[in-house]
Short mmCIF file of C-alpha atoms in Angstrom, two decimals:
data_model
loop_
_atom_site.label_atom_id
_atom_site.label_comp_id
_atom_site.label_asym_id
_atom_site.label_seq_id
_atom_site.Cartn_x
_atom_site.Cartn_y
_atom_site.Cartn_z
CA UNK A 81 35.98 -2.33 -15.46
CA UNK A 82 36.72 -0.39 -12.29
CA UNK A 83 34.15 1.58 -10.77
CA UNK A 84 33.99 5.33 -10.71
CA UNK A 85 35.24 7.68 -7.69
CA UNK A 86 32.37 7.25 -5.25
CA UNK A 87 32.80 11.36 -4.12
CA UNK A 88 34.89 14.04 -4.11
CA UNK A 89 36.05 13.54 -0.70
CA UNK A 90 35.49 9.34 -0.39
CA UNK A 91 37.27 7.56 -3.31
CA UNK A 92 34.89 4.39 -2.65
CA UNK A 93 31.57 3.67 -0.68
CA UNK A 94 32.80 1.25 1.83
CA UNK A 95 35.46 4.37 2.91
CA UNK A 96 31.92 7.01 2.78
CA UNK A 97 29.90 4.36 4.99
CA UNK A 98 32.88 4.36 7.35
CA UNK A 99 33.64 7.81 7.61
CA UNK A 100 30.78 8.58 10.01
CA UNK A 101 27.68 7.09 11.67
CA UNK A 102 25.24 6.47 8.81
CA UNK A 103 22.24 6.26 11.14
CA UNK A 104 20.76 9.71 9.36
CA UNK A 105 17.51 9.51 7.30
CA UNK A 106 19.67 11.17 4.61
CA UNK A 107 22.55 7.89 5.32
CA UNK A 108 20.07 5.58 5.09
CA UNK A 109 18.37 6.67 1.61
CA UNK A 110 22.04 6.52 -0.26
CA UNK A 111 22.63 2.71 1.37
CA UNK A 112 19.27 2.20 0.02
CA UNK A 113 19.99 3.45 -3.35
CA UNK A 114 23.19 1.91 -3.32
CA UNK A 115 22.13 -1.59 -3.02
CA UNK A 116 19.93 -1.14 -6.16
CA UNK A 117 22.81 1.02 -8.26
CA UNK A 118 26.39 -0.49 -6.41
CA UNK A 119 28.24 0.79 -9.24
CA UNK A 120 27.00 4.46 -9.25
CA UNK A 121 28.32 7.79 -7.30
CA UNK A 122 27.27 9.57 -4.83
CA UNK A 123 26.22 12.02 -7.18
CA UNK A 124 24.48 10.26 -9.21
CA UNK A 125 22.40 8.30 -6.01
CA UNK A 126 21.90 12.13 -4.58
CA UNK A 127 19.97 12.85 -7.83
CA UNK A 128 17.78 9.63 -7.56
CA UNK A 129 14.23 9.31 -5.63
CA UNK A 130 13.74 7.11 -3.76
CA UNK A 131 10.30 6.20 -4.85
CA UNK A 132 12.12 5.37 -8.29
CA UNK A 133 13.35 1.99 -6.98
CA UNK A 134 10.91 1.59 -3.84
CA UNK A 135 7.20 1.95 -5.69
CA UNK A 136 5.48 1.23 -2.43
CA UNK A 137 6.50 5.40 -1.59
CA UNK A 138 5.37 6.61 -4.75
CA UNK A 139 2.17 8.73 -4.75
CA UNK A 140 -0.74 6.15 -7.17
CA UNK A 141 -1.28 9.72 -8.88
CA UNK A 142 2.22 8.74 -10.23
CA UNK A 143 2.25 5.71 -11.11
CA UNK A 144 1.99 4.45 -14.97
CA UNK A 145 -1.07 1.86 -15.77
CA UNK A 146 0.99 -1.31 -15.49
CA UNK A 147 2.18 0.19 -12.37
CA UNK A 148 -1.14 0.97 -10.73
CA UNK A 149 -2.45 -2.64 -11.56
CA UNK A 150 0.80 -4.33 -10.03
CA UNK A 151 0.16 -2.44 -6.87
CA UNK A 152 -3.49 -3.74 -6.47
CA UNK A 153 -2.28 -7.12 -7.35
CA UNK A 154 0.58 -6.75 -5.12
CA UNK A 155 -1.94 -5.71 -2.36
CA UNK A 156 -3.78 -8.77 -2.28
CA UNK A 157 -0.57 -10.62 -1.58
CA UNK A 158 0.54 -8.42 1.18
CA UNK A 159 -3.24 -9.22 3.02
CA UNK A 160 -2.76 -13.26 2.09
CA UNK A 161 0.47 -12.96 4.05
CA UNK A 162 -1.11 -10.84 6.84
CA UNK A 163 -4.13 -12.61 7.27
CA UNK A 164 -2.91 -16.34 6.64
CA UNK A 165 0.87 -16.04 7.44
CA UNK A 166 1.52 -17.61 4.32
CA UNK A 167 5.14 -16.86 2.55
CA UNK A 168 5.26 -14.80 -0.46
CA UNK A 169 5.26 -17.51 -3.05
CA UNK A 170 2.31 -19.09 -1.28
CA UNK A 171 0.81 -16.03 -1.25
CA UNK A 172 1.24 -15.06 -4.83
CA UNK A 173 0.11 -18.68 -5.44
CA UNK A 174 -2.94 -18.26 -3.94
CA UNK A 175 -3.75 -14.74 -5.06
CA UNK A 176 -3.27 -16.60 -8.98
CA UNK A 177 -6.55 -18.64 -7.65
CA UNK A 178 -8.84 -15.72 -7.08
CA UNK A 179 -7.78 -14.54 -10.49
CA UNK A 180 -4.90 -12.36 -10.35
CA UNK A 181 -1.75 -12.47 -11.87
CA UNK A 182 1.16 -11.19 -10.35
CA UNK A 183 4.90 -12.04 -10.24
CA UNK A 184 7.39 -11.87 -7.26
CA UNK A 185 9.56 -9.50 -9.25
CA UNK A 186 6.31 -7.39 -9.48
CA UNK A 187 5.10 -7.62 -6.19
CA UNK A 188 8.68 -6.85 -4.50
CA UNK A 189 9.11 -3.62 -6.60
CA UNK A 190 5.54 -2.53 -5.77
CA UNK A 191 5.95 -3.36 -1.60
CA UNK A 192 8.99 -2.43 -1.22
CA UNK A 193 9.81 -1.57 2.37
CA UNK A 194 6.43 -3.16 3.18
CA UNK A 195 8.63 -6.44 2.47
CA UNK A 196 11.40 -7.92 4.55
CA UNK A 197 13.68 -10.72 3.86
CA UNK A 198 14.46 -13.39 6.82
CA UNK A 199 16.35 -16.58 6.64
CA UNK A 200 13.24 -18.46 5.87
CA UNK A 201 12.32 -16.02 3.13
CA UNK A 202 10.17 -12.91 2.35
CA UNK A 203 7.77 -11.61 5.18
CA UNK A 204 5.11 -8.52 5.33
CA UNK A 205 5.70 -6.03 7.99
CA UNK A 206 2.73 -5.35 10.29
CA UNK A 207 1.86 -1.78 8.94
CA UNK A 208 2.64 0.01 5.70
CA UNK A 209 2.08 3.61 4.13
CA UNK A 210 0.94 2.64 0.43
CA UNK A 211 -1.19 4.99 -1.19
CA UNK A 212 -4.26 3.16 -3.11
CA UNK A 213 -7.75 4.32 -4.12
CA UNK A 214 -10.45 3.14 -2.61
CA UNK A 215 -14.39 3.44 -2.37
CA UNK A 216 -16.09 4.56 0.39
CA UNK A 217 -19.83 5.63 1.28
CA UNK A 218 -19.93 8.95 2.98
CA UNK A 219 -22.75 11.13 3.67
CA UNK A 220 -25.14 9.94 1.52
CA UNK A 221 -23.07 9.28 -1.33
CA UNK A 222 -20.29 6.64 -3.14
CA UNK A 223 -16.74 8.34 -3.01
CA UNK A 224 -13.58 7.02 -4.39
CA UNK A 225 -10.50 8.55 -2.20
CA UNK A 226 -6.94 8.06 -1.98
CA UNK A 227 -5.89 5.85 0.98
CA UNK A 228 -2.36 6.92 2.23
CA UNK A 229 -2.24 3.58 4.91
CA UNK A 230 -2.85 -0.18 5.61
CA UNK A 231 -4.84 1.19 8.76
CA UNK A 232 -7.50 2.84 7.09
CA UNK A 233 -7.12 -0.10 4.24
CA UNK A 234 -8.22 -2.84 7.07
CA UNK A 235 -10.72 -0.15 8.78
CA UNK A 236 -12.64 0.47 5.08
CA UNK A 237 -12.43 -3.60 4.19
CA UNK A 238 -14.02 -4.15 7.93
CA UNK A 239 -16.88 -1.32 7.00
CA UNK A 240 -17.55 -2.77 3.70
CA UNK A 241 -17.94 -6.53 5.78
CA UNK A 242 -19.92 -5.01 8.32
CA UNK A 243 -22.44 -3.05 6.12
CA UNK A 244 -23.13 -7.21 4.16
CA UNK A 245 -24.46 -7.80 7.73
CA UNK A 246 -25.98 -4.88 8.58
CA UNK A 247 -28.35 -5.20 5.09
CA UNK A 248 -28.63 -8.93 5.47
CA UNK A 249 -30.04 -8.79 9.14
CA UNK A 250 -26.21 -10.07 10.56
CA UNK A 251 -25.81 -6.91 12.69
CA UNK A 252 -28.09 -4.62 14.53
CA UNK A 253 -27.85 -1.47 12.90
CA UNK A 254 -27.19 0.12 16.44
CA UNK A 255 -24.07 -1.80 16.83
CA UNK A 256 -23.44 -0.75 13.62
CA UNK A 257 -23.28 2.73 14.22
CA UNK A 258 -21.11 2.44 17.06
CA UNK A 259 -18.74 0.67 15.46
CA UNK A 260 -18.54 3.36 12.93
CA UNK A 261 -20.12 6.42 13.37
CA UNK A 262 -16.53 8.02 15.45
CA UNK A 263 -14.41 6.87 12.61
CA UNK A 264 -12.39 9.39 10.64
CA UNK A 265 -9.85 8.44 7.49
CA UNK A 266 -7.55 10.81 6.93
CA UNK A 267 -6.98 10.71 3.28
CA UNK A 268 -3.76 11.02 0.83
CA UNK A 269 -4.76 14.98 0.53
CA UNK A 270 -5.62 15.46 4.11
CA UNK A 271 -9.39 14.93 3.76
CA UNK A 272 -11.07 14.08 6.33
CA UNK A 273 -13.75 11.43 5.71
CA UNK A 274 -16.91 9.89 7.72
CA UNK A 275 -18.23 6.83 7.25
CA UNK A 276 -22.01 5.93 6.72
CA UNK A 277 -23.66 4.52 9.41
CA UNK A 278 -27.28 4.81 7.88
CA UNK A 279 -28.82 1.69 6.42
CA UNK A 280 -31.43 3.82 4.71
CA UNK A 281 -28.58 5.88 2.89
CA UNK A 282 -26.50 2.71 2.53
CA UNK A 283 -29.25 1.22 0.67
CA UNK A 284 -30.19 4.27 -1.10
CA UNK A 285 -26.02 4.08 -2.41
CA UNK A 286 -26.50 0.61 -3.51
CA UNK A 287 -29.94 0.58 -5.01
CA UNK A 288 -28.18 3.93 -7.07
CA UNK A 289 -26.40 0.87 -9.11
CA UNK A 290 -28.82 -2.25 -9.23
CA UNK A 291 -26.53 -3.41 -12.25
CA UNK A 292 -23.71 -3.43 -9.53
CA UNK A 293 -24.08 -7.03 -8.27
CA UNK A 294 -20.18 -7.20 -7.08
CA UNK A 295 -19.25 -4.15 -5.44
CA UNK A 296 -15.77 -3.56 -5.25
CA UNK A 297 -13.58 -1.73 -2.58
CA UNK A 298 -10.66 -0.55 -5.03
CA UNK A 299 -10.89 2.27 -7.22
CA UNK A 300 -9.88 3.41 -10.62
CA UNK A 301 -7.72 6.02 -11.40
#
């Protein structure tokens, strides 16, 4: 079956990709889209966000349950490779051992650009901008906010590490608060959120919840 008329003016995409230098944001979107729908038209890639076949860009307000549970999943993979330089099978491998359970189909639809393929395989870029809730302690209180990068993702992980120490006598609660008490995350919204520095509010937060034995960083919806 012969495929449609790319465009009005280009009668296929190799002649459209030619054309012109296809350096543009806008350029580079339709090759995008193109390698997921080859057989489609420009019209029909125009129409298309790009967040429908990159999940790693779309907002976690929009995302459906399976797709918000992927993308934690598919977050714990993306630190194994970071943190171990493991590949992404390895990774996924060893993600299944702290009891998760996600697929490479999954977790390459839920990276997406956070993802790049080499001749030796699948590796994790240094940075990302995947949205994910997350808890924080701030001013007093527990918060759950929308994290909009992998920055702020490391930064909270290191607070939550640090704060262990600070309550089990690891860290001097001085060093502590210099670690911490300039920090700022910017969140998903444009929020701008402190992080506590006080052990006597920390343990206030955590003695809020004695049944909470395992505190967890992610949020829920």
């Amino acid at each position: 079956m012969p495929r449609p008329v790319f465009s009005a003016q280009f009668r296929t995409y190799g002649e459209w990709l030619k054309a012109d230098d296809r350096t543009s944001k806008y350029a580079q979107e339709i090759i995008r889209k193109h390698k997921v729908f080859p057989d489609r038209n420009l019209k029909f890639l125009n129409s298309l966000k790009i967040s429908d076949i990159d999940l790693s860009l779309k907002p976690v307000s929009a995302l459906t349950e399976k797709e918000f549970t992927e993308r934690g999943e598919s977050l714990k993979v993306l630190k194994i490779m970071r943190n171990e330089g493991l590949t992404l099978s390895k990774s996924i491998e060893k993600a299944k051992e702290y009891g998760y359970n996600p697929s490479e189909k999954s977790v390459r639809k839920s990276l997406g650009n956070a993802l790049y393929k080499t001749g030796k395989g699948w590796k994790a870029r240094k940075t990302d901008r995947i949205e994910v809730r997350m808890n924080i302690y701030s001013n007093g209180k527990e918060e759950t906010i929308t994290v909009a990068n992998s920055k702020d993702r490391t930064l909270i992980g290191n607070y939550f590490n640090d704060v262990k120490k600070v309550l089990h006598g690891q860290l001097d609660e001085k060093a502590f608060k210099k670690l911490y008490k300039r920090k700022v995350i910017v969140d998903a919204k444009g929020n701008k959120w402190s992080l506590e520095t006080s052990r006597k509010d920390i343990e206030k937060i955590e003695t809020a919840n004695p049944n909470d034995v395992y505190r967890v960083i992610y949020g829920t919806r």
